[in-house]
């Protein structure tokens, strides 16, 4: 079953672009990555899903229901990229108030999550650092054990150790059966956590693929040392061509045997071929989109 199903979703802010013809679906129990730089359209898509803003055109459903159906919200946990609270409230009061909307006893869940996140429930919100306010947001989004968890840049403000705790927590939620939409511009996080990934640029999807396939496909990171000609950059499938004092490096998509045949006539002294990471593949897609313009 598709927990989220988006078809040709478009949003304009007046004449300004938000997102254009975005389409993807997320399976039940999946951890789905949504990646792109700030301003690409990730938060706009999420806000439409949550009913916080309305699309210009297109459709979206959550749990098979149209996003205009407010009953879906009780099964969604949401962590925005920036969290803002009533500052004169204590953390525990804020979390109890949030829990009251779900009409279930969340007291033990609040204590457990606060302990995991090293969060002092007795402190006032205005006494918290940005990182601790982010912890409040994480606990607030998970207190009701939601079936769908939507995370928008969730680790900003968390120190590295707390990020590891957060990743473990989300992994446990996934194993419990929750579906996760993980929006981030930190590609290593997506590579670690997600099953599939949608790459978005300037409001449009440029790729929808499994992380495993992106990592294990025909992409290769190639390093050539010596007096290497710049003409290699024009070979079909070569992207992210970089030169340094000892040689060149680039991402190659295609048959590596054909590449070796082509470059065998050039003047290089050493070659290295390895698997690229997700960030390098991501940059390859962005460069391809630039070339289309």
PDB file of C-alpha atoms in Angstrom:
ATOM      1  CA  UNK A   1       0.000   0.000   0.000  1.00  0.00           C
ATOM      2  CA  UNK A   2       1.205   3.518  -0.806  1.00  0.00           C
ATOM      3  CA  UNK A   3       1.204   5.606   2.361  1.00  0.00           C
ATOM      4  CA  UNK A   4       1.938   8.737   0.301  1.00  0.00           C
ATOM      5  CA  UNK A   5       0.896   9.141  -3.329  1.00  0.00           C
ATOM      6  CA  UNK A   6       1.709  12.412  -5.097  1.00  0.00           C
ATOM      7  CA  UNK A   7       0.740  13.097  -8.710  1.00  0.00           C
ATOM      8  CA  UNK A   8       1.765  16.175 -10.736  1.00  0.00           C
ATOM      9  CA  UNK A   9       1.864  18.333  -7.635  1.00  0.00           C
ATOM     10  CA  UNK A  10       2.458  21.995  -8.507  1.00  0.00           C
ATOM     11  CA  UNK A  11       2.626  25.076  -6.334  1.00  0.00           C
ATOM     12  CA  UNK A  12       3.184  28.678  -7.368  1.00  0.00           C
ATOM     13  CA  UNK A  13       3.507  31.587  -4.951  1.00  0.00           C
ATOM     14  CA  UNK A  14       2.049  34.255  -7.203  1.00  0.00           C
ATOM     15  CA  UNK A  15       4.398  34.140 -10.184  1.00  0.00           C
ATOM     16  CA  UNK A  16       7.211  32.531  -8.183  1.00  0.00           C
ATOM     17  CA  UNK A  17       7.952  28.823  -8.548  1.00  0.00           C
ATOM     18  CA  UNK A  18       7.406  26.483  -5.638  1.00  0.00           C
ATOM     19  CA  UNK A  19       7.261  22.982  -7.181  1.00  0.00           C
ATOM     20  CA  UNK A  20       6.289  21.827 -10.670  1.00  0.00           C
ATOM     21  CA  UNK A  21       4.736  18.457 -11.616  1.00  0.00           C
ATOM     22  CA  UNK A  22       6.221  16.533  -8.682  1.00  0.00           C
ATOM     23  CA  UNK A  23       5.137  12.870  -8.641  1.00  0.00           C
ATOM     24  CA  UNK A  24       6.231  10.020  -6.375  1.00  0.00           C
ATOM     25  CA  UNK A  25       4.795   7.432  -3.993  1.00  0.00           C
ATOM     26  CA  UNK A  26       6.081   5.983  -0.730  1.00  0.00           C
ATOM     27  CA  UNK A  27       5.400   2.397   0.332  1.00  0.00           C
ATOM     28  CA  UNK A  28       4.268   1.391   3.793  1.00  0.00           C
ATOM     29  CA  UNK A  29       7.261   0.873   6.094  1.00  0.00           C
ATOM     30  CA  UNK A  30       9.695   2.586   3.712  1.00  0.00           C
ATOM     31  CA  UNK A  31      12.299   5.192   4.688  1.00  0.00           C
ATOM     32  CA  UNK A  32      12.190   7.545   1.714  1.00  0.00           C
ATOM     33  CA  UNK A  33      14.787  10.247   1.098  1.00  0.00           C
ATOM     34  CA  UNK A  34      13.904  13.616  -0.392  1.00  0.00           C
ATOM     35  CA  UNK A  35      17.067  15.504  -1.234  1.00  0.00           C
ATOM     36  CA  UNK A  36      18.025  18.807  -2.766  1.00  0.00           C
ATOM     37  CA  UNK A  37      19.587  22.114  -1.743  1.00  0.00           C
ATOM     38  CA  UNK A  38      17.710  24.763   0.214  1.00  0.00           C
ATOM     39  CA  UNK A  39      15.032  26.311  -1.993  1.00  0.00           C
ATOM     40  CA  UNK A  40      14.632  23.248  -4.221  1.00  0.00           C
ATOM     41  CA  UNK A  41      11.033  22.612  -3.134  1.00  0.00           C
ATOM     42  CA  UNK A  42      11.341  20.020  -0.366  1.00  0.00           C
ATOM     43  CA  UNK A  43       9.581  22.016   2.357  1.00  0.00           C
ATOM     44  CA  UNK A  44       6.880  23.209  -0.059  1.00  0.00           C
ATOM     45  CA  UNK A  45       6.034  19.588  -0.889  1.00  0.00           C
ATOM     46  CA  UNK A  46       5.914  18.650   2.787  1.00  0.00           C
ATOM     47  CA  UNK A  47       3.712  21.606   3.726  1.00  0.00           C
ATOM     48  CA  UNK A  48       1.228  20.657   1.030  1.00  0.00           C
ATOM     49  CA  UNK A  49       1.129  17.073   2.349  1.00  0.00           C
ATOM     50  CA  UNK A  50       0.395  18.399   5.834  1.00  0.00           C
ATOM     51  CA  UNK A  51      -2.353  20.704   4.606  1.00  0.00           C
ATOM     52  CA  UNK A  52      -0.437  23.778   5.778  1.00  0.00           C
ATOM     53  CA  UNK A  53      -0.577  25.269   2.270  1.00  0.00           C
ATOM     54  CA  UNK A  54      -2.684  24.364  -0.753  1.00  0.00           C
ATOM     55  CA  UNK A  55      -1.354  23.180  -4.089  1.00  0.00           C
ATOM     56  CA  UNK A  56      -1.959  25.112  -7.292  1.00  0.00           C
ATOM     57  CA  UNK A  57      -2.680  21.859  -9.137  1.00  0.00           C
ATOM     58  CA  UNK A  58      -2.123  18.116  -8.882  1.00  0.00           C
ATOM     59  CA  UNK A  59      -3.210  15.632  -6.221  1.00  0.00           C
ATOM     60  CA  UNK A  60      -1.813  14.022  -3.092  1.00  0.00           C
ATOM     61  CA  UNK A  61      -3.117  11.324  -0.772  1.00  0.00           C
ATOM     62  CA  UNK A  62      -1.919  10.026   2.606  1.00  0.00           C
ATOM     63  CA  UNK A  63      -3.160   6.617   3.787  1.00  0.00           C
ATOM     64  CA  UNK A  64      -5.342   6.601   0.675  1.00  0.00           C
ATOM     65  CA  UNK A  65      -7.201   9.743   1.766  1.00  0.00           C
ATOM     66  CA  UNK A  66      -6.991  13.155   0.150  1.00  0.00           C
ATOM     67  CA  UNK A  67      -4.756  15.541   2.075  1.00  0.00           C
ATOM     68  CA  UNK A  68      -7.788  17.781   2.703  1.00  0.00           C
ATOM     69  CA  UNK A  69      -9.114  15.070   5.071  1.00  0.00           C
ATOM     70  CA  UNK A  70      -7.972  16.261   8.498  1.00  0.00           C
ATOM     71  CA  UNK A  71      -8.429  12.818  10.095  1.00  0.00           C
ATOM     72  CA  UNK A  72      -5.080  11.724   8.634  1.00  0.00           C
ATOM     73  CA  UNK A  73      -3.150  14.164  10.808  1.00  0.00           C
ATOM     74  CA  UNK A  74      -3.539  12.147  14.016  1.00  0.00           C
ATOM     75  CA  UNK A  75      -1.394   9.414  12.434  1.00  0.00           C
ATOM     76  CA  UNK A  76       1.379  11.783  11.273  1.00  0.00           C
ATOM     77  CA  UNK A  77       4.422  12.900  13.241  1.00  0.00           C
ATOM     78  CA  UNK A  78       6.105  16.010  11.855  1.00  0.00           C
ATOM     79  CA  UNK A  79       9.441  17.660  12.616  1.00  0.00           C
ATOM     80  CA  UNK A  80       9.832  21.007  10.797  1.00  0.00           C
ATOM     81  CA  UNK A  81      13.238  22.335   9.785  1.00  0.00           C
ATOM     82  CA  UNK A  82      12.813  25.187  12.284  1.00  0.00           C
ATOM     83  CA  UNK A  83      10.950  24.851  15.559  1.00  0.00           C
ATOM     84  CA  UNK A  84       9.172  27.704  17.354  1.00  0.00           C
ATOM     85  CA  UNK A  85       7.365  27.423  20.698  1.00  0.00           C
ATOM     86  CA  UNK A  86       5.655  29.447  23.415  1.00  0.00           C
ATOM     87  CA  UNK A  87       8.776  30.339  25.324  1.00  0.00           C
ATOM     88  CA  UNK A  88       7.250  30.738  28.772  1.00  0.00           C
ATOM     89  CA  UNK A  89       6.139  27.083  28.849  1.00  0.00           C
ATOM     90  CA  UNK A  90       8.080  24.239  30.406  1.00  0.00           C
ATOM     91  CA  UNK A  91       9.073  21.386  28.106  1.00  0.00           C
ATOM     92  CA  UNK A  92       6.810  18.881  29.892  1.00  0.00           C
ATOM     93  CA  UNK A  93       3.821  21.248  29.695  1.00  0.00           C
ATOM     94  CA  UNK A  94       4.320  21.725  25.981  1.00  0.00           C
ATOM     95  CA  UNK A  95       4.613  17.981  25.352  1.00  0.00           C
ATOM     96  CA  UNK A  96       1.564  17.193  27.502  1.00  0.00           C
ATOM     97  CA  UNK A  97      -0.395  19.817  25.592  1.00  0.00           C
ATOM     98  CA  UNK A  98       0.698  18.240  22.284  1.00  0.00           C
ATOM     99  CA  UNK A  99      -0.235  14.768  23.552  1.00  0.00           C
ATOM    100  CA  UNK A 100      -3.742  15.951  24.466  1.00  0.00           C
ATOM    101  CA  UNK A 101      -4.639  16.198  20.764  1.00  0.00           C
ATOM    102  CA  UNK A 102      -4.186  12.443  20.303  1.00  0.00           C
ATOM    103  CA  UNK A 103      -6.592  11.401  23.085  1.00  0.00           C
ATOM    104  CA  UNK A 104      -4.234   8.749  24.463  1.00  0.00           C
ATOM    105  CA  UNK A 105      -1.903   8.466  27.425  1.00  0.00           C
ATOM    106  CA  UNK A 106       1.552   9.460  26.132  1.00  0.00           C
ATOM    107  CA  UNK A 107       3.171  10.079  29.544  1.00  0.00           C
ATOM    108  CA  UNK A 108       5.460   7.029  29.515  1.00  0.00           C
ATOM    109  CA  UNK A 109       6.357   7.610  25.886  1.00  0.00           C
ATOM    110  CA  UNK A 110       7.332  11.223  26.680  1.00  0.00           C
ATOM    111  CA  UNK A 111       9.580  10.110  29.544  1.00  0.00           C
ATOM    112  CA  UNK A 112      11.208   7.401  27.438  1.00  0.00           C
ATOM    113  CA  UNK A 113      11.893   9.657  24.446  1.00  0.00           C
ATOM    114  CA  UNK A 114      13.155  12.513  26.635  1.00  0.00           C
ATOM    115  CA  UNK A 115      15.586  10.132  28.334  1.00  0.00           C
ATOM    116  CA  UNK A 116      16.853   8.874  24.968  1.00  0.00           C
ATOM    117  CA  UNK A 117      17.346  12.430  23.707  1.00  0.00           C
ATOM    118  CA  UNK A 118      18.862  13.669  26.999  1.00  0.00           C
ATOM    119  CA  UNK A 119      16.143  16.304  27.311  1.00  0.00           C
ATOM    120  CA  UNK A 120      15.331  18.014  30.610  1.00  0.00           C
ATOM    121  CA  UNK A 121      11.522  18.082  30.840  1.00  0.00           C
ATOM    122  CA  UNK A 122      11.494  20.625  33.668  1.00  0.00           C
ATOM    123  CA  UNK A 123      13.281  23.399  31.784  1.00  0.00           C
ATOM    124  CA  UNK A 124      11.502  26.351  30.229  1.00  0.00           C
ATOM    125  CA  UNK A 125      11.529  26.543  26.440  1.00  0.00           C
ATOM    126  CA  UNK A 126      13.228  29.959  26.414  1.00  0.00           C
ATOM    127  CA  UNK A 127      16.142  28.549  28.437  1.00  0.00           C
ATOM    128  CA  UNK A 128      16.933  25.925  25.776  1.00  0.00           C
ATOM    129  CA  UNK A 129      19.617  26.081  23.112  1.00  0.00           C
ATOM    130  CA  UNK A 130      18.644  25.623  19.458  1.00  0.00           C
ATOM    131  CA  UNK A 131      19.800  21.991  19.638  1.00  0.00           C
ATOM    132  CA  UNK A 132      17.655  21.273  22.689  1.00  0.00           C
ATOM    133  CA  UNK A 133      14.648  22.931  21.065  1.00  0.00           C
ATOM    134  CA  UNK A 134      15.206  20.552  18.149  1.00  0.00           C
ATOM    135  CA  UNK A 135      15.109  17.653  20.627  1.00  0.00           C
ATOM    136  CA  UNK A 136      11.739  18.926  21.870  1.00  0.00           C
ATOM    137  CA  UNK A 137      10.542  18.862  18.263  1.00  0.00           C
ATOM    138  CA  UNK A 138      11.725  15.285  17.804  1.00  0.00           C
ATOM    139  CA  UNK A 139       9.968  14.094  20.963  1.00  0.00           C
ATOM    140  CA  UNK A 140       6.843  16.058  20.046  1.00  0.00           C
ATOM    141  CA  UNK A 141       6.736  14.410  16.611  1.00  0.00           C
ATOM    142  CA  UNK A 142       7.059  10.876  17.990  1.00  0.00           C
ATOM    143  CA  UNK A 143       5.049  10.884  21.239  1.00  0.00           C
ATOM    144  CA  UNK A 144       1.936   9.323  19.685  1.00  0.00           C
ATOM    145  CA  UNK A 145       3.825   6.533  17.808  1.00  0.00           C
ATOM    146  CA  UNK A 146       2.688   7.838  14.396  1.00  0.00           C
ATOM    147  CA  UNK A 147       2.269   5.619  11.352  1.00  0.00           C
ATOM    148  CA  UNK A 148       3.902   8.279   9.149  1.00  0.00           C
ATOM    149  CA  UNK A 149       6.906  10.344  10.256  1.00  0.00           C
ATOM    150  CA  UNK A 150       7.821  13.409   8.191  1.00  0.00           C
ATOM    151  CA  UNK A 151      11.254  14.863   8.943  1.00  0.00           C
ATOM    152  CA  UNK A 152      12.415  18.154   7.407  1.00  0.00           C
ATOM    153  CA  UNK A 153      16.170  18.694   7.934  1.00  0.00           C
ATOM    154  CA  UNK A 154      15.915  16.814  11.261  1.00  0.00           C
ATOM    155  CA  UNK A 155      19.543  16.807  12.426  1.00  0.00           C
ATOM    156  CA  UNK A 156      20.356  20.524  12.146  1.00  0.00           C
ATOM    157  CA  UNK A 157      21.383  21.746  15.585  1.00  0.00           C
ATOM    158  CA  UNK A 158      22.107  18.270  16.992  1.00  0.00           C
ATOM    159  CA  UNK A 159      25.652  17.385  17.999  1.00  0.00           C
ATOM    160  CA  UNK A 160      27.203  14.277  16.354  1.00  0.00           C
ATOM    161  CA  UNK A 161      26.496  11.949  19.295  1.00  0.00           C
ATOM    162  CA  UNK A 162      22.860  13.035  19.485  1.00  0.00           C
ATOM    163  CA  UNK A 163      22.571  12.591  15.719  1.00  0.00           C
ATOM    164  CA  UNK A 164      23.567   8.940  16.172  1.00  0.00           C
ATOM    165  CA  UNK A 165      20.910   8.533  18.877  1.00  0.00           C
ATOM    166  CA  UNK A 166      18.360  10.116  16.557  1.00  0.00           C
ATOM    167  CA  UNK A 167      19.248   7.764  13.688  1.00  0.00           C
ATOM    168  CA  UNK A 168      18.834   4.749  15.986  1.00  0.00           C
ATOM    169  CA  UNK A 169      15.476   6.066  17.132  1.00  0.00           C
ATOM    170  CA  UNK A 170      14.190   6.479  13.572  1.00  0.00           C
ATOM    171  CA  UNK A 171      15.487   3.025  12.660  1.00  0.00           C
ATOM    172  CA  UNK A 172      13.515   1.586  15.584  1.00  0.00           C
ATOM    173  CA  UNK A 173      10.384   3.447  14.471  1.00  0.00           C
ATOM    174  CA  UNK A 174      10.814   2.002  10.985  1.00  0.00           C
ATOM    175  CA  UNK A 175      11.158  -1.525  12.373  1.00  0.00           C
ATOM    176  CA  UNK A 176       7.957  -0.884  14.348  1.00  0.00           C
ATOM    177  CA  UNK A 177       6.259  -0.375  10.979  1.00  0.00           C
ATOM    178  CA  UNK A 178       6.278   3.404  10.616  1.00  0.00           C
ATOM    179  CA  UNK A 179       6.800   4.996   7.216  1.00  0.00           C
ATOM    180  CA  UNK A 180       9.376   7.803   7.086  1.00  0.00           C
ATOM    181  CA  UNK A 181       9.759  10.732   4.695  1.00  0.00           C
ATOM    182  CA  UNK A 182      13.278  12.051   5.318  1.00  0.00           C
ATOM    183  CA  UNK A 183      13.977  15.427   3.720  1.00  0.00           C
ATOM    184  CA  UNK A 184      17.569  16.620   3.857  1.00  0.00           C
ATOM    185  CA  UNK A 185      20.412  18.277   1.995  1.00  0.00           C
ATOM    186  CA  UNK A 186      22.927  16.155   3.970  1.00  0.00           C
ATOM    187  CA  UNK A 187      23.468  13.328   1.500  1.00  0.00           C
ATOM    188  CA  UNK A 188      25.401  11.040   3.858  1.00  0.00           C
ATOM    189  CA  UNK A 189      22.327  10.905   6.120  1.00  0.00           C
ATOM    190  CA  UNK A 190      20.070   9.892   3.250  1.00  0.00           C
ATOM    191  CA  UNK A 191      22.609   7.319   2.076  1.00  0.00           C
ATOM    192  CA  UNK A 192      22.675   5.799   5.545  1.00  0.00           C
ATOM    193  CA  UNK A 193      18.964   5.832   6.356  1.00  0.00           C
ATOM    194  CA  UNK A 194      16.895   5.535   3.188  1.00  0.00           C
ATOM    195  CA  UNK A 195      15.664   2.787   0.859  1.00  0.00           C
ATOM    196  CA  UNK A 196      14.855   5.094  -2.058  1.00  0.00           C
ATOM    197  CA  UNK A 197      15.577   8.701  -2.862  1.00  0.00           C
ATOM    198  CA  UNK A 198      13.988  11.479  -4.909  1.00  0.00           C
ATOM    199  CA  UNK A 199      16.365  14.182  -6.127  1.00  0.00           C
ATOM    200  CA  UNK A 200      14.735  17.588  -6.611  1.00  0.00           C
ATOM    201  CA  UNK A 201      16.147  20.698  -8.251  1.00  0.00           C
ATOM    202  CA  UNK A 202      14.438  24.066  -8.758  1.00  0.00           C
ATOM    203  CA  UNK A 203      11.031  22.559  -8.009  1.00  0.00           C
ATOM    204  CA  UNK A 204      11.290  19.570 -10.360  1.00  0.00           C
ATOM    205  CA  UNK A 205      12.232  15.942  -9.710  1.00  0.00           C
ATOM    206  CA  UNK A 206      15.355  15.006 -11.652  1.00  0.00           C
ATOM    207  CA  UNK A 207      15.658  11.398 -10.426  1.00  0.00           C
ATOM    208  CA  UNK A 208      13.742   8.809  -8.431  1.00  0.00           C
ATOM    209  CA  UNK A 209      15.812   5.748  -7.626  1.00  0.00           C
ATOM    210  CA  UNK A 210      16.790   3.219  -4.944  1.00  0.00           C
ATOM    211  CA  UNK A 211      19.855   4.223  -2.953  1.00  0.00           C
ATOM    212  CA  UNK A 212      21.371   0.797  -3.632  1.00  0.00           C
ATOM    213  CA  UNK A 213      20.975   1.218  -7.386  1.00  0.00           C
ATOM    214  CA  UNK A 214      22.434   4.705  -7.325  1.00  0.00           C
ATOM    215  CA  UNK A 215      25.424   3.418  -5.388  1.00  0.00           C
ATOM    216  CA  UNK A 216      25.911   0.159  -7.266  1.00  0.00           C
ATOM    217  CA  UNK A 217      24.882   1.071 -10.796  1.00  0.00           C
ATOM    218  CA  UNK A 218      27.082   1.994 -13.706  1.00  0.00           C
ATOM    219  CA  UNK A 219      28.542   4.989 -11.926  1.00  0.00           C
ATOM    220  CA  UNK A 220      32.296   4.993 -11.388  1.00  0.00           C
ATOM    221  CA  UNK A 221      34.658   7.523  -9.894  1.00  0.00           C
ATOM    222  CA  UNK A 222      37.749   7.681 -12.098  1.00  0.00           C
ATOM    223  CA  UNK A 223      41.139   9.161 -11.277  1.00  0.00           C
ATOM    224  CA  UNK A 224      43.799   9.649 -13.970  1.00  0.00           C
ATOM    225  CA  UNK A 225      47.322  10.833 -13.139  1.00  0.00           C
ATOM    226  CA  UNK A 226      49.839  12.297 -15.539  1.00  0.00           C
ATOM    227  CA  UNK A 227      49.632  14.736 -18.435  1.00  0.00           C
ATOM    228  CA  UNK A 228      45.934  14.147 -19.157  1.00  0.00           C
ATOM    229  CA  UNK A 229      44.190  16.136 -21.891  1.00  0.00           C
ATOM    230  CA  UNK A 230      41.081  18.206 -21.171  1.00  0.00           C
ATOM    231  CA  UNK A 231      39.386  16.525 -24.141  1.00  0.00           C
ATOM    232  CA  UNK A 232      38.457  13.656 -21.797  1.00  0.00           C
ATOM    233  CA  UNK A 233      35.819  15.953 -20.301  1.00  0.00           C
ATOM    234  CA  UNK A 234      33.864  15.779 -23.583  1.00  0.00           C
ATOM    235  CA  UNK A 235      33.582  11.959 -23.565  1.00  0.00           C
ATOM    236  CA  UNK A 236      29.932  10.869 -23.357  1.00  0.00           C
ATOM    237  CA  UNK A 237      29.092   9.879 -19.756  1.00  0.00           C
ATOM    238  CA  UNK A 238      31.816  11.994 -18.128  1.00  0.00           C
ATOM    239  CA  UNK A 239      30.685  14.526 -15.501  1.00  0.00           C
ATOM    240  CA  UNK A 240      32.129  16.517 -12.589  1.00  0.00           C
ATOM    241  CA  UNK A 241      35.497  16.794 -14.411  1.00  0.00           C
ATOM    242  CA  UNK A 242      38.113  18.260 -12.050  1.00  0.00           C
ATOM    243  CA  UNK A 243      41.792  18.964 -12.661  1.00  0.00           C
ATOM    244  CA  UNK A 244      44.531  19.259 -10.042  1.00  0.00           C
ATOM    245  CA  UNK A 245      48.356  19.451 -10.268  1.00  0.00           C
ATOM    246  CA  UNK A 246      48.822  15.666 -10.586  1.00  0.00           C
ATOM    247  CA  UNK A 247      45.927  14.733 -12.877  1.00  0.00           C
ATOM    248  CA  UNK A 248      42.149  14.696 -13.254  1.00  0.00           C
ATOM    249  CA  UNK A 249      39.122  13.049 -11.646  1.00  0.00           C
ATOM    250  CA  UNK A 250      35.534  12.644 -12.832  1.00  0.00           C
ATOM    251  CA  UNK A 251      32.324  10.636 -12.510  1.00  0.00           C
ATOM    252  CA  UNK A 252      31.595   8.269 -15.379  1.00  0.00           C
ATOM    253  CA  UNK A 253      28.240   6.707 -16.231  1.00  0.00           C
ATOM    254  CA  UNK A 254      28.359   3.903 -18.784  1.00  0.00           C
ATOM    255  CA  UNK A 255      30.368   0.850 -19.796  1.00  0.00           C
ATOM    256  CA  UNK A 256      33.730   1.161 -18.051  1.00  0.00           C
ATOM    257  CA  UNK A 257      35.386  -1.068 -20.694  1.00  0.00           C
ATOM    258  CA  UNK A 258      34.387   1.419 -23.399  1.00  0.00           C
ATOM    259  CA  UNK A 259      35.838   4.258 -21.338  1.00  0.00           C
ATOM    260  CA  UNK A 260      39.156   2.455 -20.913  1.00  0.00           C
ATOM    261  CA  UNK A 261      39.334   1.810 -24.664  1.00  0.00           C
ATOM    262  CA  UNK A 262      38.750   5.511 -25.307  1.00  0.00           C
ATOM    263  CA  UNK A 263      41.296   6.839 -22.820  1.00  0.00           C
ATOM    264  CA  UNK A 264      43.958   4.218 -23.656  1.00  0.00           C
ATOM    265  CA  UNK A 265      45.178   6.549 -26.415  1.00  0.00           C
ATOM    266  CA  UNK A 266      45.742   9.405 -23.973  1.00  0.00           C
ATOM    267  CA  UNK A 267      48.874  10.174 -21.979  1.00  0.00           C
ATOM    268  CA  UNK A 268      48.264   9.065 -18.380  1.00  0.00           C
ATOM    269  CA  UNK A 269      50.584   7.285 -15.943  1.00  0.00           C
ATOM    270  CA  UNK A 270      48.116   5.786 -13.471  1.00  0.00           C
ATOM    271  CA  UNK A 271      44.390   5.060 -13.185  1.00  0.00           C
ATOM    272  CA  UNK A 272      42.114   4.472 -10.213  1.00  0.00           C
ATOM    273  CA  UNK A 273      38.475   3.362 -10.431  1.00  0.00           C
ATOM    274  CA  UNK A 274      36.125   3.175  -7.439  1.00  0.00           C
ATOM    275  CA  UNK A 275      32.467   3.467  -6.464  1.00  0.00           C
ATOM    276  CA  UNK A 276      31.325   7.086  -6.007  1.00  0.00           C
ATOM    277  CA  UNK A 277      29.337   8.151  -2.990  1.00  0.00           C
ATOM    278  CA  UNK A 278      25.789   9.467  -3.192  1.00  0.00           C
ATOM    279  CA  UNK A 279      26.901  13.101  -3.073  1.00  0.00           C
ATOM    280  CA  UNK A 280      29.009  12.696  -6.204  1.00  0.00           C
ATOM    281  CA  UNK A 281      26.117  10.977  -8.012  1.00  0.00           C
ATOM    282  CA  UNK A 282      23.828  13.775  -6.869  1.00  0.00           C
ATOM    283  CA  UNK A 283      26.163  16.401  -8.344  1.00  0.00           C
ATOM    284  CA  UNK A 284      26.226  14.404 -11.578  1.00  0.00           C
ATOM    285  CA  UNK A 285      22.450  14.723 -11.904  1.00  0.00           C
ATOM    286  CA  UNK A 286      22.577  18.427 -11.175  1.00  0.00           C
ATOM    287  CA  UNK A 287      25.260  18.943 -13.814  1.00  0.00           C
ATOM    288  CA  UNK A 288      23.187  17.000 -16.374  1.00  0.00           C
ATOM    289  CA  UNK A 289      20.215  19.265 -15.702  1.00  0.00           C
ATOM    290  CA  UNK A 290      22.378  22.354 -16.191  1.00  0.00           C
ATOM    291  CA  UNK A 291      23.556  21.028 -19.565  1.00  0.00           C
ATOM    292  CA  UNK A 292      19.942  20.714 -20.759  1.00  0.00           C
ATOM    293  CA  UNK A 293      19.357  24.447 -20.371  1.00  0.00           C
TER     294      UNK A 293
END
